[in-house]
Coordinates of C-alpha atoms and ligand atoms in Angstrom, one line a residue:
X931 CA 59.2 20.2 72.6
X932 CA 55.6 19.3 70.8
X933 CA 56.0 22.1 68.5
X934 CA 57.9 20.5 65.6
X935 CA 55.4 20.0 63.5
X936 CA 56.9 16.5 62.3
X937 CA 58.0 15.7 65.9
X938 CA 56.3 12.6 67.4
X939 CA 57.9 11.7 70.7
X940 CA 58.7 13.8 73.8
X941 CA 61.7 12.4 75.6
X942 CA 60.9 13.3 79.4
X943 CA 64.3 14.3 81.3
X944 CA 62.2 15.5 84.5
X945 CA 61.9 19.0 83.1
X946 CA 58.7 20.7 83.0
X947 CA 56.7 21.8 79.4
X948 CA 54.2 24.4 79.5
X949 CA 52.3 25.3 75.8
X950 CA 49.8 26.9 74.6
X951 CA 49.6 24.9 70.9
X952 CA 46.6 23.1 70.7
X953 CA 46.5 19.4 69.0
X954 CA 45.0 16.7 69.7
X955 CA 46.7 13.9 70.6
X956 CA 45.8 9.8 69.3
X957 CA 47.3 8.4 71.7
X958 CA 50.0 8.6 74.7
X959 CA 52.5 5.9 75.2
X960 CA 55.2 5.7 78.3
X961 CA 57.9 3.6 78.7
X962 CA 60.3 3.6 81.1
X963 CA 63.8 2.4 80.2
X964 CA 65.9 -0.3 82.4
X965 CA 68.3 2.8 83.7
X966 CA 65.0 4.2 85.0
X967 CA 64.9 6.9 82.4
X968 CA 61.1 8.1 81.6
X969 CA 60.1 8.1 77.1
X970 CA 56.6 9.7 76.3
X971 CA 55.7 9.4 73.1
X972 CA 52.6 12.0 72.2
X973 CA 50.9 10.6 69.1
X974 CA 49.5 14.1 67.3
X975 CA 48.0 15.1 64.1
X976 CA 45.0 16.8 62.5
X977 CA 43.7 13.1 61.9
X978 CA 45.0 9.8 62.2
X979 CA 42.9 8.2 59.7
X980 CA 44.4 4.8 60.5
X981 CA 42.7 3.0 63.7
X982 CA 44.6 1.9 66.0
X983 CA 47.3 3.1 64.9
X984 CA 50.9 4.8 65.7
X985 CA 54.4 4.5 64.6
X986 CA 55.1 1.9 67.5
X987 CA 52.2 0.2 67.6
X988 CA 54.1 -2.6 65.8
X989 CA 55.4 -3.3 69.5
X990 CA 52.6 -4.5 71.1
X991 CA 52.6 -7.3 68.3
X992 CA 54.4 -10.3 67.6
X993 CA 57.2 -10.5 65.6
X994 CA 59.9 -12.2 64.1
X995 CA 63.4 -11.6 62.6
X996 CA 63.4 -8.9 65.4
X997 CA 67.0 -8.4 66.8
X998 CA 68.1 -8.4 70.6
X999 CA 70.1 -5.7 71.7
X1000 CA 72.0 -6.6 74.7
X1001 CA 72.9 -2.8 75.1
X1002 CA 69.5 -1.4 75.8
X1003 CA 70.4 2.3 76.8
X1004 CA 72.5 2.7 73.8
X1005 CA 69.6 1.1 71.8
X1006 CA 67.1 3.8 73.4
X1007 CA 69.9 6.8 72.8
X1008 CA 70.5 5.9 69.0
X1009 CA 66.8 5.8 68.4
X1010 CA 66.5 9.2 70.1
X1011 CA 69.1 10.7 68.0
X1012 CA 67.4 9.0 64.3
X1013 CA 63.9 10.6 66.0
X1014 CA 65.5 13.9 65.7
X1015 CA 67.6 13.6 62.4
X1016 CA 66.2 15.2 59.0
X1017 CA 64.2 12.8 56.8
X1018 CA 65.5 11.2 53.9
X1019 CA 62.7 11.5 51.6
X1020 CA 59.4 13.3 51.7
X1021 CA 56.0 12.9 51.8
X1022 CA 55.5 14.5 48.2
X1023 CA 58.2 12.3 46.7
X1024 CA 56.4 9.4 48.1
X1025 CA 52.9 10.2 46.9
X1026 CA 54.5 10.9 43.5
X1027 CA 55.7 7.6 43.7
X1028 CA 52.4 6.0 44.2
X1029 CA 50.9 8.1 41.3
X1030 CA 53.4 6.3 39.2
X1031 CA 52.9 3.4 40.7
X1032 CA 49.0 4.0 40.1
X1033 CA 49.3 3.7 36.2
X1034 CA 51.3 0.4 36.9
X1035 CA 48.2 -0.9 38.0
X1036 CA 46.2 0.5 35.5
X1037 CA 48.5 -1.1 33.1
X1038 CA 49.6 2.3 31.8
X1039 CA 53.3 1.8 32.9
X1040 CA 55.9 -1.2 34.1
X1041 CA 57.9 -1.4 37.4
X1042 CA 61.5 -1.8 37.4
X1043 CA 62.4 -2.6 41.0
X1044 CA 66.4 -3.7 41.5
X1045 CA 69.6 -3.5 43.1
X1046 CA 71.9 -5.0 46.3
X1047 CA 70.6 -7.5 48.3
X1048 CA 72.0 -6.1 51.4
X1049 CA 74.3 -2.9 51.0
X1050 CA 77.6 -2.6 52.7
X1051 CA 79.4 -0.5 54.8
X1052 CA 82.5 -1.3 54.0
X1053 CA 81.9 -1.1 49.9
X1054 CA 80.6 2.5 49.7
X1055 CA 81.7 4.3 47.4
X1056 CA 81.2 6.6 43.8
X1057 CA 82.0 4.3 41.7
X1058 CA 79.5 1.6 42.9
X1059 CA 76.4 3.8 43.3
X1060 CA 77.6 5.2 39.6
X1061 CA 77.6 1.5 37.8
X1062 CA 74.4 0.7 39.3
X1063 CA 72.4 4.0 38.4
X1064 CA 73.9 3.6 34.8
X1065 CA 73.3 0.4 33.9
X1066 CA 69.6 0.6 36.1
X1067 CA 69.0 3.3 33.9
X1068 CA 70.1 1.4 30.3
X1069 CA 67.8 -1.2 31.4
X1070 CA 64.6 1.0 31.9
X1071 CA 65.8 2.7 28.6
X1072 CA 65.2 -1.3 26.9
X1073 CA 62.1 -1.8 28.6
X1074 CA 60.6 1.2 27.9
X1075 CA 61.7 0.1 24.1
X1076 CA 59.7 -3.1 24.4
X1077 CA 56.7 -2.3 27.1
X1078 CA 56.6 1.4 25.0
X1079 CA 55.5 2.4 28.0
X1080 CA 56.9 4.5 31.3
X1081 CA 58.5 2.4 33.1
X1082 CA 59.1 3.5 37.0
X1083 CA 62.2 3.3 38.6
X1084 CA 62.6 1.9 42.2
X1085 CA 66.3 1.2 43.6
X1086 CA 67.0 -0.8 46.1
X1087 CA 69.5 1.1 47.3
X1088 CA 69.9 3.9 50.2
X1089 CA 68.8 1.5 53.1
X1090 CA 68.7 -1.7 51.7
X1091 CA 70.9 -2.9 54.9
X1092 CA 68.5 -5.3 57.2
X1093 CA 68.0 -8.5 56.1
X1094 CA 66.1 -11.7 57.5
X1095 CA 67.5 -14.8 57.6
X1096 CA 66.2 -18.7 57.5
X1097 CA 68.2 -19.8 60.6
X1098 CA 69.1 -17.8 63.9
X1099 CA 72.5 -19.4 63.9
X1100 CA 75.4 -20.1 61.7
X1101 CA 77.6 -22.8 62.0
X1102 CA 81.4 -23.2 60.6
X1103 CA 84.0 -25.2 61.5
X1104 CA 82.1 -26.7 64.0
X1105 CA 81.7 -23.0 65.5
X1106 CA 77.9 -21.3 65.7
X1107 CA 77.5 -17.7 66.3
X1108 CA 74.5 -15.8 65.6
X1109 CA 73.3 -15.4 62.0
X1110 CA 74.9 -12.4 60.0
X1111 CA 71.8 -10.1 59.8
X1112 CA 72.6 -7.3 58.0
X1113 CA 75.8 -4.2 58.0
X1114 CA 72.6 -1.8 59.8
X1115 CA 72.6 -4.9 62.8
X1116 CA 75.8 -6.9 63.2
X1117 CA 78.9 -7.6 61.4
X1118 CA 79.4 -9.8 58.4
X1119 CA 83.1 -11.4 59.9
X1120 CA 82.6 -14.2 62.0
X1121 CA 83.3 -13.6 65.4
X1122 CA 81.7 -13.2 68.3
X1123 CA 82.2 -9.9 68.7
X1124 CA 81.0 -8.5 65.3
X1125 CA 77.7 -11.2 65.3
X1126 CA 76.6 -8.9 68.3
X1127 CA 73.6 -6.8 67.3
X1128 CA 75.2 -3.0 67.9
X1129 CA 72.3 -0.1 67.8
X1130 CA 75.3 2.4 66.5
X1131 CA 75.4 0.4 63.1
X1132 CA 71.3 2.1 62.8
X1133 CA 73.3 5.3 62.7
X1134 CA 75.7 4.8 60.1
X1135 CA 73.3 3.5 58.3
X1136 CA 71.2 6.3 57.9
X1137 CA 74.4 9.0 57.4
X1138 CA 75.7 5.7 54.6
X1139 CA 71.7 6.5 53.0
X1140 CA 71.7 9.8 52.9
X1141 CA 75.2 10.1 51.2
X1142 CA 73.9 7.6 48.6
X1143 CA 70.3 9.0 48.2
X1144 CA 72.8 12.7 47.9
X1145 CA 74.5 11.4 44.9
X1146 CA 71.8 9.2 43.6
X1147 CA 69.7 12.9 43.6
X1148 CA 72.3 14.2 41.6
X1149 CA 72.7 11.7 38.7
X1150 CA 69.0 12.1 38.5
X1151 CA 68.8 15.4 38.5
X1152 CA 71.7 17.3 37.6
X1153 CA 71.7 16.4 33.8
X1154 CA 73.9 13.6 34.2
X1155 CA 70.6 11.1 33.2
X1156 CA 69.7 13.3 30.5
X1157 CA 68.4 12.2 27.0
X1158 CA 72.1 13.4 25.4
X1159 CA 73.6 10.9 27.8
X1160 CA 71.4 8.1 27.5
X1161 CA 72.2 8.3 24.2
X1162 CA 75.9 7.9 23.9
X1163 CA 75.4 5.3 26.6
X1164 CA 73.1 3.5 25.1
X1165 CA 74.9 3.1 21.3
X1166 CA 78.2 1.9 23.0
X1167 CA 76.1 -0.7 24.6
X1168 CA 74.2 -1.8 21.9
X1169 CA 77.5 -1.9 19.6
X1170 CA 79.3 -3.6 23.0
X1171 CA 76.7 -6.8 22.2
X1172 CA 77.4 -10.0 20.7
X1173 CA 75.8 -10.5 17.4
X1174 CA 73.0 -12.7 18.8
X1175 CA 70.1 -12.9 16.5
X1176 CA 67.5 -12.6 18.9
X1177 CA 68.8 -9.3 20.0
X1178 CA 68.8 -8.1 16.6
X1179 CA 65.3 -6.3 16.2
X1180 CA 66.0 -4.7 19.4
X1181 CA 69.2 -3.5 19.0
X1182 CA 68.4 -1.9 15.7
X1183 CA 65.5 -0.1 16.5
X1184 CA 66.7 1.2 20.1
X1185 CA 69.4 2.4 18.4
X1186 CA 67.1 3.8 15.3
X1187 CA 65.3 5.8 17.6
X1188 CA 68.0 7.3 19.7
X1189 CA 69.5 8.1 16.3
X1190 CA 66.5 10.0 15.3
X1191 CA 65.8 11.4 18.5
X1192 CA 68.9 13.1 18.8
X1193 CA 68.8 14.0 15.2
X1194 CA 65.4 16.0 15.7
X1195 CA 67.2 17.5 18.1
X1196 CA 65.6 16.8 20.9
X1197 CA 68.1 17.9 23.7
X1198 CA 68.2 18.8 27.3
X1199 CA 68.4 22.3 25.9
X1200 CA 65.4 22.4 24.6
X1201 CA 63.6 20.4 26.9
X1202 CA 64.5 21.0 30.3
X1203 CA 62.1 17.8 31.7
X1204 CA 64.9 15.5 29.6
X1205 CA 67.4 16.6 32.2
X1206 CA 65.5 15.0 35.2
X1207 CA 65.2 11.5 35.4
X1208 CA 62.5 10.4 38.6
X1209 CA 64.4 7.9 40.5
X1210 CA 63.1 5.8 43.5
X1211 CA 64.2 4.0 46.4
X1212 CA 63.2 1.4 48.6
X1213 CA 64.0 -1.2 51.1
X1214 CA 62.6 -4.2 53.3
X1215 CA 60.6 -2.7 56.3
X1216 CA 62.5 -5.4 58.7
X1217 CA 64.9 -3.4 61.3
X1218 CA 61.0 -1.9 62.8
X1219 CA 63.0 0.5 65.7
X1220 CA 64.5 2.4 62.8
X1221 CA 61.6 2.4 60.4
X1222 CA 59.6 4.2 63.4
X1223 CA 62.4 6.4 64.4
X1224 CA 62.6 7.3 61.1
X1225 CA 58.8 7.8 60.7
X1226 CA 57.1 11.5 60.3
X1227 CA 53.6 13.1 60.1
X1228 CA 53.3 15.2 56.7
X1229 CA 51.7 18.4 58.2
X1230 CA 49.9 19.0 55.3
X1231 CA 47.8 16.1 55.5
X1232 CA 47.8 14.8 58.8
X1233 CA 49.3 11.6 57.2
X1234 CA 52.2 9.1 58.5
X1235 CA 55.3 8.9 56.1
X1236 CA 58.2 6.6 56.2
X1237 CA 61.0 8.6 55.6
X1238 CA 63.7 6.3 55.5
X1239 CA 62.6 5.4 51.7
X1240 CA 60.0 5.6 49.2
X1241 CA 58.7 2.2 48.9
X1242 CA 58.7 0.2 52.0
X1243 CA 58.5 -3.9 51.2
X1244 CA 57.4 -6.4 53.9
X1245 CA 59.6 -9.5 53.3
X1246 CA 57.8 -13.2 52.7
X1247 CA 59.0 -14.3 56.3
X1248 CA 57.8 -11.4 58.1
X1249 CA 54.4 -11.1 56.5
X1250 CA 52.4 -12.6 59.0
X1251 CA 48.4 -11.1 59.6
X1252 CA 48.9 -10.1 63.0
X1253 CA 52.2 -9.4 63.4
X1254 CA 54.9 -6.4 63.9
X1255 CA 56.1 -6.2 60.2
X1256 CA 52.1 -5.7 58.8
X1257 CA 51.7 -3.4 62.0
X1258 CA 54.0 -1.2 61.0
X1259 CA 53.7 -0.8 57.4
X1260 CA 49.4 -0.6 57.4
X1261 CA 49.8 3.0 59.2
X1262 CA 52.0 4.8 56.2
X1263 CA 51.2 6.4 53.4
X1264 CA 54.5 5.0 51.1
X1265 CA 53.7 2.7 48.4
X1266 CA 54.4 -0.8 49.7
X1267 CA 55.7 -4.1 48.5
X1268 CA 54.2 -7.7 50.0
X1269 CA 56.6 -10.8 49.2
X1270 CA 54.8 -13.3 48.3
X1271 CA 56.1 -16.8 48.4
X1272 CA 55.1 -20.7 47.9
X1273 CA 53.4 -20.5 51.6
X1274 CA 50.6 -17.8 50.8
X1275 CA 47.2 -19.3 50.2
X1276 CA 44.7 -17.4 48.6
X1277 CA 42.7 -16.1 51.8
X1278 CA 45.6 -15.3 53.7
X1279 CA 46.1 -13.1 50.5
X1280 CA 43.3 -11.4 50.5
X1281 CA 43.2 -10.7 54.3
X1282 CA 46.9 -9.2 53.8
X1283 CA 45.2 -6.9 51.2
X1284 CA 42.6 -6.1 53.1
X1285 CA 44.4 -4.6 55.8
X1286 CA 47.3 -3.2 53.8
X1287 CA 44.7 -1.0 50.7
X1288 CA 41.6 -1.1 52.6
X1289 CA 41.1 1.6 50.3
X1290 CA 41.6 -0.5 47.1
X1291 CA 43.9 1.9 45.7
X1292 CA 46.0 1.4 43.1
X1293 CA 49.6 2.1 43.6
X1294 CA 49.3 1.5 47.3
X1295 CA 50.2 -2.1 47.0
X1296 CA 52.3 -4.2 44.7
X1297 CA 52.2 -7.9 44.9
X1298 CA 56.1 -9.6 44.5
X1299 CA 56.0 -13.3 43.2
X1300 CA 58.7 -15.0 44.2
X1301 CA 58.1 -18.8 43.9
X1302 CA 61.2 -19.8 41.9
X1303 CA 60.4 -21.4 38.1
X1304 CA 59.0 -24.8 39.5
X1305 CA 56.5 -24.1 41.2
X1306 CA 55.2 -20.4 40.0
X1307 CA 52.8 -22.4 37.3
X1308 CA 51.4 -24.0 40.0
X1309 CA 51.4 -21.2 42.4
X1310 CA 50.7 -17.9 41.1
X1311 CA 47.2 -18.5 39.0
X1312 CA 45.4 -19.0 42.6
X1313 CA 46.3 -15.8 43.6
X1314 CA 45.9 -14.1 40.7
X1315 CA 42.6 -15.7 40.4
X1316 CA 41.1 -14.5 43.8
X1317 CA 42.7 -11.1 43.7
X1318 CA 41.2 -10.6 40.5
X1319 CA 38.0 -12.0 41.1
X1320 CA 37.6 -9.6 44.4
X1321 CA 38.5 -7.0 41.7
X1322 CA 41.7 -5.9 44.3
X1323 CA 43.5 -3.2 42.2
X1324 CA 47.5 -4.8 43.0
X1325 CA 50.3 -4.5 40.9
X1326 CA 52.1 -7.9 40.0
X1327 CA 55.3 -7.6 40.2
X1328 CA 57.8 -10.6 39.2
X1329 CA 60.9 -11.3 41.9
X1330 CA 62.6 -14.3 39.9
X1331 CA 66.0 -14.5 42.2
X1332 CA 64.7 -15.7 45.8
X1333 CA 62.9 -18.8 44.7
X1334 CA 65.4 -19.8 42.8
X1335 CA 69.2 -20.1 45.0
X1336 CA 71.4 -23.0 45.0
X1337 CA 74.2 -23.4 46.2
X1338 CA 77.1 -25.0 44.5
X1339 CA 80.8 -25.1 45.8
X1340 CA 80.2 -23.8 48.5
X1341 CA 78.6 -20.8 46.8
X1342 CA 75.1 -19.4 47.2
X1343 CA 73.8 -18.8 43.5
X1344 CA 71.2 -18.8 40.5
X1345 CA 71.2 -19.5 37.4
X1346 CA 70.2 -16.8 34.8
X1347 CA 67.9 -19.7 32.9
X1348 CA 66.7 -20.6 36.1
X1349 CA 65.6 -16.5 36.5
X1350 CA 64.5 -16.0 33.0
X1351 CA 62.5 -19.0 33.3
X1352 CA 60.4 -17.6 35.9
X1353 CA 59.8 -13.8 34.6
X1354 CA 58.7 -16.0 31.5
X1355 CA 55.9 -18.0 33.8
X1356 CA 55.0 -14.8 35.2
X1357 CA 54.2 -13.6 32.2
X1358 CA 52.2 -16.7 30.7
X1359 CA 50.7 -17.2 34.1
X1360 CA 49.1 -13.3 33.6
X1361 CA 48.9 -13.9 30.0
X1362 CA 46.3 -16.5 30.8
X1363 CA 44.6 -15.3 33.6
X1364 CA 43.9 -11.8 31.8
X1365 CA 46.2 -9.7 34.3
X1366 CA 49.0 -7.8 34.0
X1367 CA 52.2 -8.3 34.1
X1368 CA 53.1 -5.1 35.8
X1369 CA 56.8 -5.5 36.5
X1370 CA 60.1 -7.2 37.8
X1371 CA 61.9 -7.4 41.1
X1372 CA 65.8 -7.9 40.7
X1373 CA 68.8 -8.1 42.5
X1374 CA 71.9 -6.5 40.5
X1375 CA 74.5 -4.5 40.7
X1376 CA 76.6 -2.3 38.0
X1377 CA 79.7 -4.4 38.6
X1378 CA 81.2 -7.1 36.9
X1379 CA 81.0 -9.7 40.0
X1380 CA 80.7 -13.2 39.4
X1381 CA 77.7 -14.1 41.9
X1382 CA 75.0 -16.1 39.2
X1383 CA 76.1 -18.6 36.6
X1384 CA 74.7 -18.5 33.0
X1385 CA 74.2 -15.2 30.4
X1386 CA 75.7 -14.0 27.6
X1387 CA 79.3 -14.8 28.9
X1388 CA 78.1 -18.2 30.1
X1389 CA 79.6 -18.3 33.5
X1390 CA 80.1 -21.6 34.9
X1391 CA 80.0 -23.1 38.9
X1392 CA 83.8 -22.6 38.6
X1393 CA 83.8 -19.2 37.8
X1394 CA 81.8 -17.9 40.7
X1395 CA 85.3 -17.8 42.9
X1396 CA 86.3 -15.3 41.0
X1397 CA 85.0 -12.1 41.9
X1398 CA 82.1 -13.6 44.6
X1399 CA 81.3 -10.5 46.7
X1400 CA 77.7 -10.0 47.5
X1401 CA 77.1 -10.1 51.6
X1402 CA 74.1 -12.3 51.1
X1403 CA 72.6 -13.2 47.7
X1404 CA 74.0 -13.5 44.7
X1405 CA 73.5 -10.6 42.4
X1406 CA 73.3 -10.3 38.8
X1407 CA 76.5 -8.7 36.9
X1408 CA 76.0 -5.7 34.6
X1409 CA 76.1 -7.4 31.4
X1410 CA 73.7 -10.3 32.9
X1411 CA 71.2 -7.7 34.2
X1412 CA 71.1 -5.7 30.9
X1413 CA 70.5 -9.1 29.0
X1414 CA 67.7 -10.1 31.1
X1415 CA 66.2 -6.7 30.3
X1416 CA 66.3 -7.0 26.5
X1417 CA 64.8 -10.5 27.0
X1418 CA 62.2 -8.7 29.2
X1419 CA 61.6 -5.9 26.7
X1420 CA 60.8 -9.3 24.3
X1421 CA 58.5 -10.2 26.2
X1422 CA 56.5 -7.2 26.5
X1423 CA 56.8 -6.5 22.7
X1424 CA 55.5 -10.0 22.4
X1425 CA 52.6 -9.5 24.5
X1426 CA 51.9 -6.1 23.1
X1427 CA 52.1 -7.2 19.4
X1428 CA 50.4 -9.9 19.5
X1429 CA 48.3 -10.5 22.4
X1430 CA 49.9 -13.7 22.4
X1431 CA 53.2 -14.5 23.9
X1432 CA 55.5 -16.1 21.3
X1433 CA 58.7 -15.3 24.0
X1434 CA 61.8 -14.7 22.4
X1435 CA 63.4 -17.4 24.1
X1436 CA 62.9 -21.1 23.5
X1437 CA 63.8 -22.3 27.2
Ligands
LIG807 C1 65.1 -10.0 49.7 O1 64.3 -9.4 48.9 O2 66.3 -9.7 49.8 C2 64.5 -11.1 50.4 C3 65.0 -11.6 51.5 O3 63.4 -11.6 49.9 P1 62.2 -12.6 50.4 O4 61.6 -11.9 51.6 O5 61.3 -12.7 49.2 O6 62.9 -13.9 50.8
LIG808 CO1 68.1 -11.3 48.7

């Protein structure tokens, strides 16, 4: 039973072990379940280099956005089963990740971050996960054009599923049932039944992952990202624009230099690293019973791994000192994401910092603003200020969609202005401050939806009926998400040119 070498619990059914492997165990936990059955969880490895610490010690902690299960056994019998299932991604893929992420923060690189705000279960399919890796990977293409940089490449996507929500309850037609929390918790319909949380949804959404992270493996390393490709996709997007002036520059030289790099010949036949294209994923850290199920000891190192993504996020409502979420994510070794919202003061900051890279290593930790366009001026230079001057090494990344919903008939939305506005604050804000401006935070998709008014195709209030289908946020549409990267790209030409940002928009 102990002798997996990424194993961590020991599920007691009354039958006696007898070993003769030798390890040292952290720490010993028991629990006994309501239906008497006996859980002992042996904490092992060659160190445990974080004090305190196990993949459960979030439980002893205070939490919120925590669901109830009313089905406990089934609860404990899911978990078992994710404790034993094959990890989605692997300790080497996730230090690799925070190597990438460590030039970020050595401004050597820019962080593209996107994707669903909550997957579904129900809209799963090739088709989907094939818009979004194309047009993710057309705008990385443009901001690698402007930044003339790397830029890394973090979906969120394969287990973005959990999501917190401002109010418990949800009220329609003079009905309330429990808030909608998320396809891996309850069920979107409103009804009593599907509002109950149901620990069989954490199961399908780990099979749901690992058939996306499958396919998403594939595009990026089968040749279908490779430079050949990018380049026909990129020249019938650029030709696909409308002659706006401001994209002018851009356009021409993006598709100058695919010209000429295809003309050198420059091919994936000749250049086998052109056929692999690194590709990351990540999700918020919030459903906590799955993140631990799902968490493994790397045997090489003696180190704790999420395996359930790359990048782990703590959301801005469950990032709380001494609480459950912070718990959790302070023990592994991923790169992690901190929301950070209006509420934050600078010392509560710091503290955060402290226990999430006591280390001070960059790449560990990146920093996502999300204050919405009012009040990021006024909000973001504290921090900035007392990160930097506590020389923290944090990337900055810019989430300009979750300050800035509406809603408007009836709709939950944003406005692209509203969005561009903000990733142009965030820039000036750095600009000023003498930081950098280290990436962006979207939520997207490849599909033409109708979710955020405003972009190139101006969408109004009354067009957002019209093909409305996110489960919780609005999302930008393809053609919005590529324009807000060529306006990105402008600004990081600007700042890179110049060091002084012009901004190619006049907002
Ligand atoms: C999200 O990223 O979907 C989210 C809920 O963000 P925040 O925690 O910043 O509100
Ligand atoms: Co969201």
């Amino acid at each position: 039973m102990i002798d997996r070498e990424e194993g961590l619990s020991l599920i007691g059914r009354g039958d006696f072990y007898e070993t003769n492997i030798k390890f040292a165990i952290f720490s010993c936990s028991i629990s006994v379940s309501e239906s008497g059955k006996v859980r002992i969880f042996l904490e092992k490895g060659r160190s445990s280099m974080i004090e305190n610490w196990t993949p459960r010690s979030w439980r002893s902690k205070p939490g919120t956005q925590i669901p109830t299960y009313p089905d406990l056994q089934k609860l404990i019998e899911v978990e078992e089963h994710l404790y034993r299932y094959p990890p989605l991604i692997f300790a080497d893929e996730a230090l690799k990740l925070r190597k990438e992420l460590a030039d970020v923060a050595e401004r050597k690189a820019f962080l593209l971050q996107g994707g669903d705000c909550a997957e579904s279960f129900y809209e799963h399919d090739t088709g989907m996960i094939y818009d979004f890796f194309r047009v993710f990977l057309q705008m990385s293409v443009i901001l690698t054009f402007g930044a003339a940089k790397p830029v890394v490449r973090v979906g969120r996507i394969a287990g973005q599923f959990a999501k917190p929500r401002s109010k418990n309850m949800e009220m329609r037609d003079g009905v309330e049932l429990p808030a909608y929390r998320g396809d891996i918790i309850n069920g979107l319909e409103f009804n009593v039944e599907s509002r109950i949380p149901d620990p069989e949804r954490m199961e399908v959404g780990y099979r749901q992952s690992a058939a996306t992270l499958n396919l998403l493996r594939a595009f990026a390393l089968g040749g279908y990202a490779n430079i050949e490709n990018i380049h026909k996709w990129m020249l019938a997007f650029v030709e696909s624009l409308p002659l706006e002036k401001r994209y002018e520059t851009l356009k021409c030289r993006i598709a100058e230099t695919m010209d000429f790099i295809h003309v050198l010949g420059v091919t994936s036949k000749i250049n086998s690293g052109f056929q692999e294209t690194a590709f990351f994923t990540s999700h918020e850290a919030l459903l906590l019973g799955y993140e631990e199920a799902m968490t493994r000891i790397d045997s090489a190192t003696g180190h704790w791994y999420a395996t359930s993504a790359h990048m782990l996020w703590i959301g801005d409502r469950t990032r709380q000192l001494d609480h459950a979420h912070v718990e959790y994510c302070r023990g592994i070794q991923n790169p992690i994401g901190l929301k950070c919202g209006p509420s934050l003061s600078s010392d509560d900051l710091l503290r955060l910092i402290d226990v999430l890279n006591p280390e001070n290593e960059g790449g560990r930790l990146t920093l996502i603003a999300r204050f919405g366009y009012k009040s990021i001026e006024e909000s973001l230079p504290k921090l900035v200020r007392a990160v930097e001057r506590e020389g923290r090494k944090v990337i900055w990344s810019c989430d300009p969609m979750h300050g800035n919903t509406i809603t408007e008939n009836g709709y939950k939305t944003r406005s692209f202005d509203s969005i561009i506005r903000e990733i142009k604050s965030f820039f000036m804000v750095h600009h000023s401050e003498g930081s950098y401006p280290g990436g962006i935070h979207i939520e997207m998709t490849g599909k033409n939806v109708t979710e955020c008014t405003g972009g190139l195709h101006d969408l109004s209030v009354k067009d957002l009926a019209l093909r409305y289908h996110t489960h919780c946020d609005p999302r930008l549409n393809a053609s919005q998400a590529l324009e807000l990267a060529l306006l990105v790209a402008g600004f990081l030409k600007d700042s890179r040119d110049s060091g002084s940002l012009r901004m190619v928009v006049n907002n």
